[in-house]
């Protein structure tokens, strides 16, 4: 008898083929992931992945929120992107979308999915260093909003936190983890004050 793969049930229950992306949770990646994905983390190319891993990592390690990670290029394969975004698992509550250059992905998703909040992360890339992506995302015409974060690393981390805040609206456990995260940040300032005198003395 064939051994059942751990996590296979999550993928099967969601009717999610391997072409639909990779499940990520605190427990693991792919077949070892656990729990229904609450956040879609998508990007135009796997060259965006190192930046988006900052959002994925804060979601899984800081807040314990399972996510689905998916490449969707609206410049190279628009039809596949539309197909993926229109058929997301029903458990997805919020989308994080990253792109560089003429970054149309978050805006396109905001139009395709009237029901989901979209958070855009502009990637620092090419001649304009992310200013092009920032303006492409933030200057959405009325009616299809994209919540745009900062260019680069801070934007990716903040996208993870902002997505957690959206999920927390219906999940008190995530609200507590957000409070714990805020406490850690306060602790950093306290520690900096404790060592300040030594640093000034040199
Ligand atoms: C965008 O073009 C992608 O999101 C990426 O930021 C950029 C460059 O993609 P690659 O040429 O590295 O695949 O659509």
GROMACS .gro file of N, CA and C in nm, residues 21-30 33-34 37-43 45-46 48-71 92 94-98 119 121 152-164 177 181:
model
  204
   21UNK      N    1   0.121   2.639  -0.712
   21UNK     CA    2   0.209   2.703  -0.616
   21UNK      C    3   0.248   2.609  -0.503
   22UNK      N    4   0.315   2.667  -0.404
   22UNK     CA    5   0.373   2.589  -0.295
   22UNK      C    6   0.311   2.633  -0.163
   23UNK      N    7   0.265   2.536  -0.085
   23UNK     CA    8   0.212   2.568   0.048
   23UNK      C    9   0.328   2.582   0.146
   24UNK      N   10   0.320   2.684   0.232
   24UNK     CA   11   0.424   2.707   0.333
   24UNK      C   12   0.356   2.732   0.467
   25UNK      N   13   0.403   2.663   0.571
   25UNK     CA   14   0.352   2.690   0.706
   25UNK      C   15   0.468   2.676   0.803
   26UNK      N   16   0.440   2.699   0.931
   26UNK     CA   17   0.545   2.687   1.033
   26UNK      C   18   0.606   2.548   1.032
   27UNK      N   19   0.524   2.449   1.002
   27UNK     CA   20   0.570   2.309   1.009
   27UNK      C   21   0.659   2.272   0.893
   28UNK      N   22   0.642   2.336   0.778
   28UNK     CA   23   0.724   2.298   0.664
   28UNK      C   24   0.673   2.354   0.533
   29UNK      N   25   0.728   2.299   0.425
   29UNK     CA   26   0.702   2.350   0.290
   29UNK      C   27   0.647   2.235   0.204
   30UNK      N   28   0.550   2.266   0.117
   30UNK     CA   29   0.497   2.164   0.027
   30UNK      C   30   0.416   2.060   0.103
   33UNK      N   31   0.368   2.109   0.478
   33UNK     CA   32   0.293   2.226   0.529
   33UNK      C   33   0.164   2.180   0.594
   34UNK      N   34   0.119   2.258   0.692
   34UNK     CA   35  -0.004   2.225   0.765
   34UNK      C   36  -0.097   2.347   0.766
   37UNK      N   37  -0.407   2.769   0.367
   37UNK     CA   38  -0.337   2.896   0.348
   37UNK      C   39  -0.431   3.015   0.363
   38UNK      N   40  -0.386   3.115   0.438
   38UNK     CA   41  -0.469   3.235   0.462
   38UNK      C   42  -0.423   3.351   0.374
   39UNK      N   43  -0.296   3.346   0.332
   39UNK     CA   44  -0.238   3.456   0.255
   39UNK      C   45  -0.178   3.400   0.126
   40UNK      N   46  -0.204   3.467   0.015
   40UNK     CA   47  -0.133   3.435  -0.109
   40UNK      C   48  -0.014   3.530  -0.118
   41UNK      N   49   0.106   3.474  -0.135
   41UNK     CA   50   0.225   3.555  -0.161
   41UNK      C   51   0.264   3.528  -0.305
   42UNK      N   52   0.246   3.627  -0.390
   42UNK     CA   53   0.272   3.605  -0.532
   42UNK      C   54   0.370   3.710  -0.585
   43UNK      N   55   0.435   3.676  -0.696
   43UNK     CA   56   0.538   3.765  -0.752
   43UNK      C   57   0.553   3.737  -0.901
   45UNK      N   58   0.821   3.697  -1.084
   45UNK     CA   59   0.932   3.611  -1.127
   45UNK      C   60   0.997   3.550  -1.004
   46UNK      N   61   1.063   3.435  -1.021
   46UNK     CA   62   1.131   3.380  -0.904
   46UNK      C   63   1.254   3.462  -0.866
   48UNK      N   64   1.218   3.753  -0.777
   48UNK     CA   65   1.162   3.831  -0.665
   48UNK      C   66   1.159   3.750  -0.535
   49UNK      N   67   1.187   3.621  -0.543
   49UNK     CA   68   1.166   3.533  -0.428
   49UNK      C   69   1.249   3.570  -0.303
   50UNK      N   70   1.379   3.603  -0.320
   50UNK     CA   71   1.455   3.639  -0.198
   50UNK      C   72   1.389   3.753  -0.120
   51UNK      N   73   1.334   3.851  -0.192
   51UNK     CA   74   1.264   3.961  -0.125
   51UNK      C   75   1.134   3.910  -0.061
   52UNK      N   76   1.060   3.829  -0.134
   52UNK     CA   77   0.931   3.782  -0.080
   52UNK      C   78   0.945   3.683   0.034
   53UNK      N   79   1.063   3.619   0.044
   53UNK     CA   80   1.084   3.527   0.157
   53UNK      C   81   1.078   3.603   0.290
   54UNK      N   82   1.106   3.733   0.286
   54UNK     CA   83   1.097   3.812   0.410
   54UNK      C   84   0.951   3.821   0.456
   55UNK      N   85   0.859   3.828   0.361
   55UNK     CA   86   0.716   3.828   0.397
   55UNK      C   87   0.673   3.688   0.440
   56UNK      N   88   0.717   3.587   0.365
   56UNK     CA   89   0.679   3.449   0.398
   56UNK      C   90   0.730   3.412   0.537
   57UNK      N   91   0.856   3.450   0.566
   57UNK     CA   92   0.915   3.410   0.694
   57UNK      C   93   0.846   3.477   0.812
   58UNK      N   94   0.810   3.603   0.797
   58UNK     CA   95   0.744   3.669   0.910
   58UNK      C   96   0.604   3.609   0.930
   59UNK      N   97   0.539   3.573   0.820
   59UNK     CA   98   0.406   3.511   0.831
   59UNK      C   99   0.415   3.377   0.902
   60UNK      N  100   0.512   3.295   0.864
   60UNK     CA  101   0.514   3.159   0.922
   60UNK      C  102   0.579   3.155   1.059
   61UNK      N  103   0.691   3.226   1.078
   61UNK     CA  104   0.764   3.214   1.204
   61UNK      C  105   0.712   3.308   1.313
   62UNK      N  106   0.670   3.428   1.273
   62UNK     CA  107   0.627   3.526   1.375
   62UNK      C  108   0.479   3.508   1.408
   63UNK      N  109   0.398   3.476   1.308
   63UNK     CA  110   0.253   3.476   1.329
   63UNK      C  111   0.186   3.340   1.308
   64UNK      N  112   0.262   3.242   1.258
   64UNK     CA  113   0.206   3.107   1.239
   64UNK      C  114   0.093   3.104   1.137
   65UNK      N  115   0.105   3.186   1.033
   65UNK     CA  116  -0.001   3.192   0.930
   65UNK      C  117   0.044   3.116   0.805
   66UNK      N  118  -0.028   3.008   0.770
   66UNK     CA  119   0.008   2.934   0.648
   66UNK      C  120  -0.019   3.018   0.523
   67UNK      N  121   0.068   3.005   0.423
   67UNK     CA  122   0.046   3.080   0.300
   67UNK      C  123   0.069   2.994   0.177
   68UNK      N  124   0.023   3.045   0.065
   68UNK     CA  125   0.044   2.982  -0.064
   68UNK      C  126   0.137   3.075  -0.142
   69UNK      N  127   0.246   3.020  -0.196
   69UNK     CA  128   0.342   3.101  -0.270
   69UNK      C  129   0.332   3.062  -0.418
   70UNK      N  130   0.320   3.164  -0.503
   70UNK     CA  131   0.287   3.138  -0.643
   70UNK      C  132   0.352   3.243  -0.732
   71UNK      N  133   0.408   3.200  -0.846
   71UNK     CA  134   0.460   3.297  -0.944
   71UNK      C  135   0.347   3.327  -1.042
   92UNK      N  136  -0.804   3.175   0.127
   92UNK     CA  137  -0.717   3.294   0.112
   92UNK      C  138  -0.796   3.420   0.148
   94UNK      N  139  -0.614   3.739   0.201
   94UNK     CA  140  -0.540   3.858   0.162
   94UNK      C  141  -0.427   3.818   0.067
   95UNK      N  142  -0.393   3.910  -0.023
   95UNK     CA  143  -0.288   3.882  -0.123
   95UNK      C  144  -0.172   3.979  -0.105
   96UNK      N  145  -0.051   3.925  -0.104
   96UNK     CA  146   0.070   4.009  -0.113
   96UNK      C  147   0.127   3.987  -0.252
   97UNK      N  148   0.149   4.095  -0.328
   97UNK     CA  149   0.199   4.080  -0.465
   97UNK      C  150   0.321   4.169  -0.484
   98UNK      N  151   0.429   4.108  -0.532
   98UNK     CA  152   0.555   4.181  -0.552
   98UNK      C  153   0.591   4.182  -0.700
  119UNK      N  154  -0.196   4.375  -0.117
  119UNK     CA  155  -0.083   4.452  -0.065
  119UNK      C  156   0.029   4.444  -0.168
  121UNK      N  157   0.421   4.511  -0.302
  121UNK     CA  158   0.560   4.536  -0.259
  121UNK      C  159   0.643   4.567  -0.384
  152UNK      N  160   1.141   4.747  -0.139
  152UNK     CA  161   1.245   4.659  -0.088
  152UNK      C  162   1.215   4.591   0.045
  153UNK      N  163   1.323   4.562   0.122
  153UNK     CA  164   1.314   4.475   0.241
  153UNK      C  165   1.208   4.520   0.342
  154UNK      N  166   1.209   4.650   0.378
  154UNK     CA  167   1.112   4.696   0.478
  154UNK      C  168   0.970   4.675   0.427
  155UNK      N  169   0.952   4.697   0.298
  155UNK     CA  170   0.819   4.677   0.238
  155UNK      C  171   0.775   4.532   0.246
  156UNK      N  172   0.868   4.440   0.223
  156UNK     CA  173   0.833   4.297   0.227
  156UNK      C  174   0.795   4.255   0.368
  157UNK      N  175   0.874   4.298   0.468
  157UNK     CA  176   0.842   4.264   0.608
  157UNK      C  177   0.709   4.328   0.647
  158UNK      N  178   0.691   4.454   0.612
  158UNK     CA  179   0.566   4.522   0.649
  158UNK      C  180   0.445   4.460   0.579
  159UNK      N  181   0.466   4.408   0.459
  159UNK     CA  182   0.355   4.339   0.390
  159UNK      C  183   0.312   4.218   0.471
  160UNK      N  184   0.409   4.145   0.526
  160UNK     CA  185   0.376   4.029   0.609
  160UNK      C  186   0.298   4.071   0.733
  161UNK      N  187   0.342   4.179   0.797
  161UNK     CA  188   0.274   4.226   0.919
  161UNK      C  189   0.134   4.277   0.885
  162UNK      N  190   0.125   4.351   0.776
  162UNK     CA  191  -0.006   4.406   0.738
  162UNK      C  192  -0.104   4.294   0.704
  163UNK      N  193  -0.053   4.191   0.634
  163UNK     CA  194  -0.139   4.076   0.602
  163UNK      C  195  -0.185   4.008   0.731
  164UNK      N  196  -0.094   3.996   0.828
  164UNK     CA  197  -0.131   3.933   0.956
  164UNK      C  198  -0.240   4.015   1.025
  177UNK      N  199  -0.049   3.738   1.884
  177UNK     CA  200   0.088   3.730   1.830
  177UNK      C  201   0.135   3.867   1.779
  181UNK      N  202   0.464   4.059   1.911
  181UNK     CA  203   0.563   4.114   1.817
  181UNK      C  204   0.592   4.261   1.850
   0.00000   0.00000   0.00000
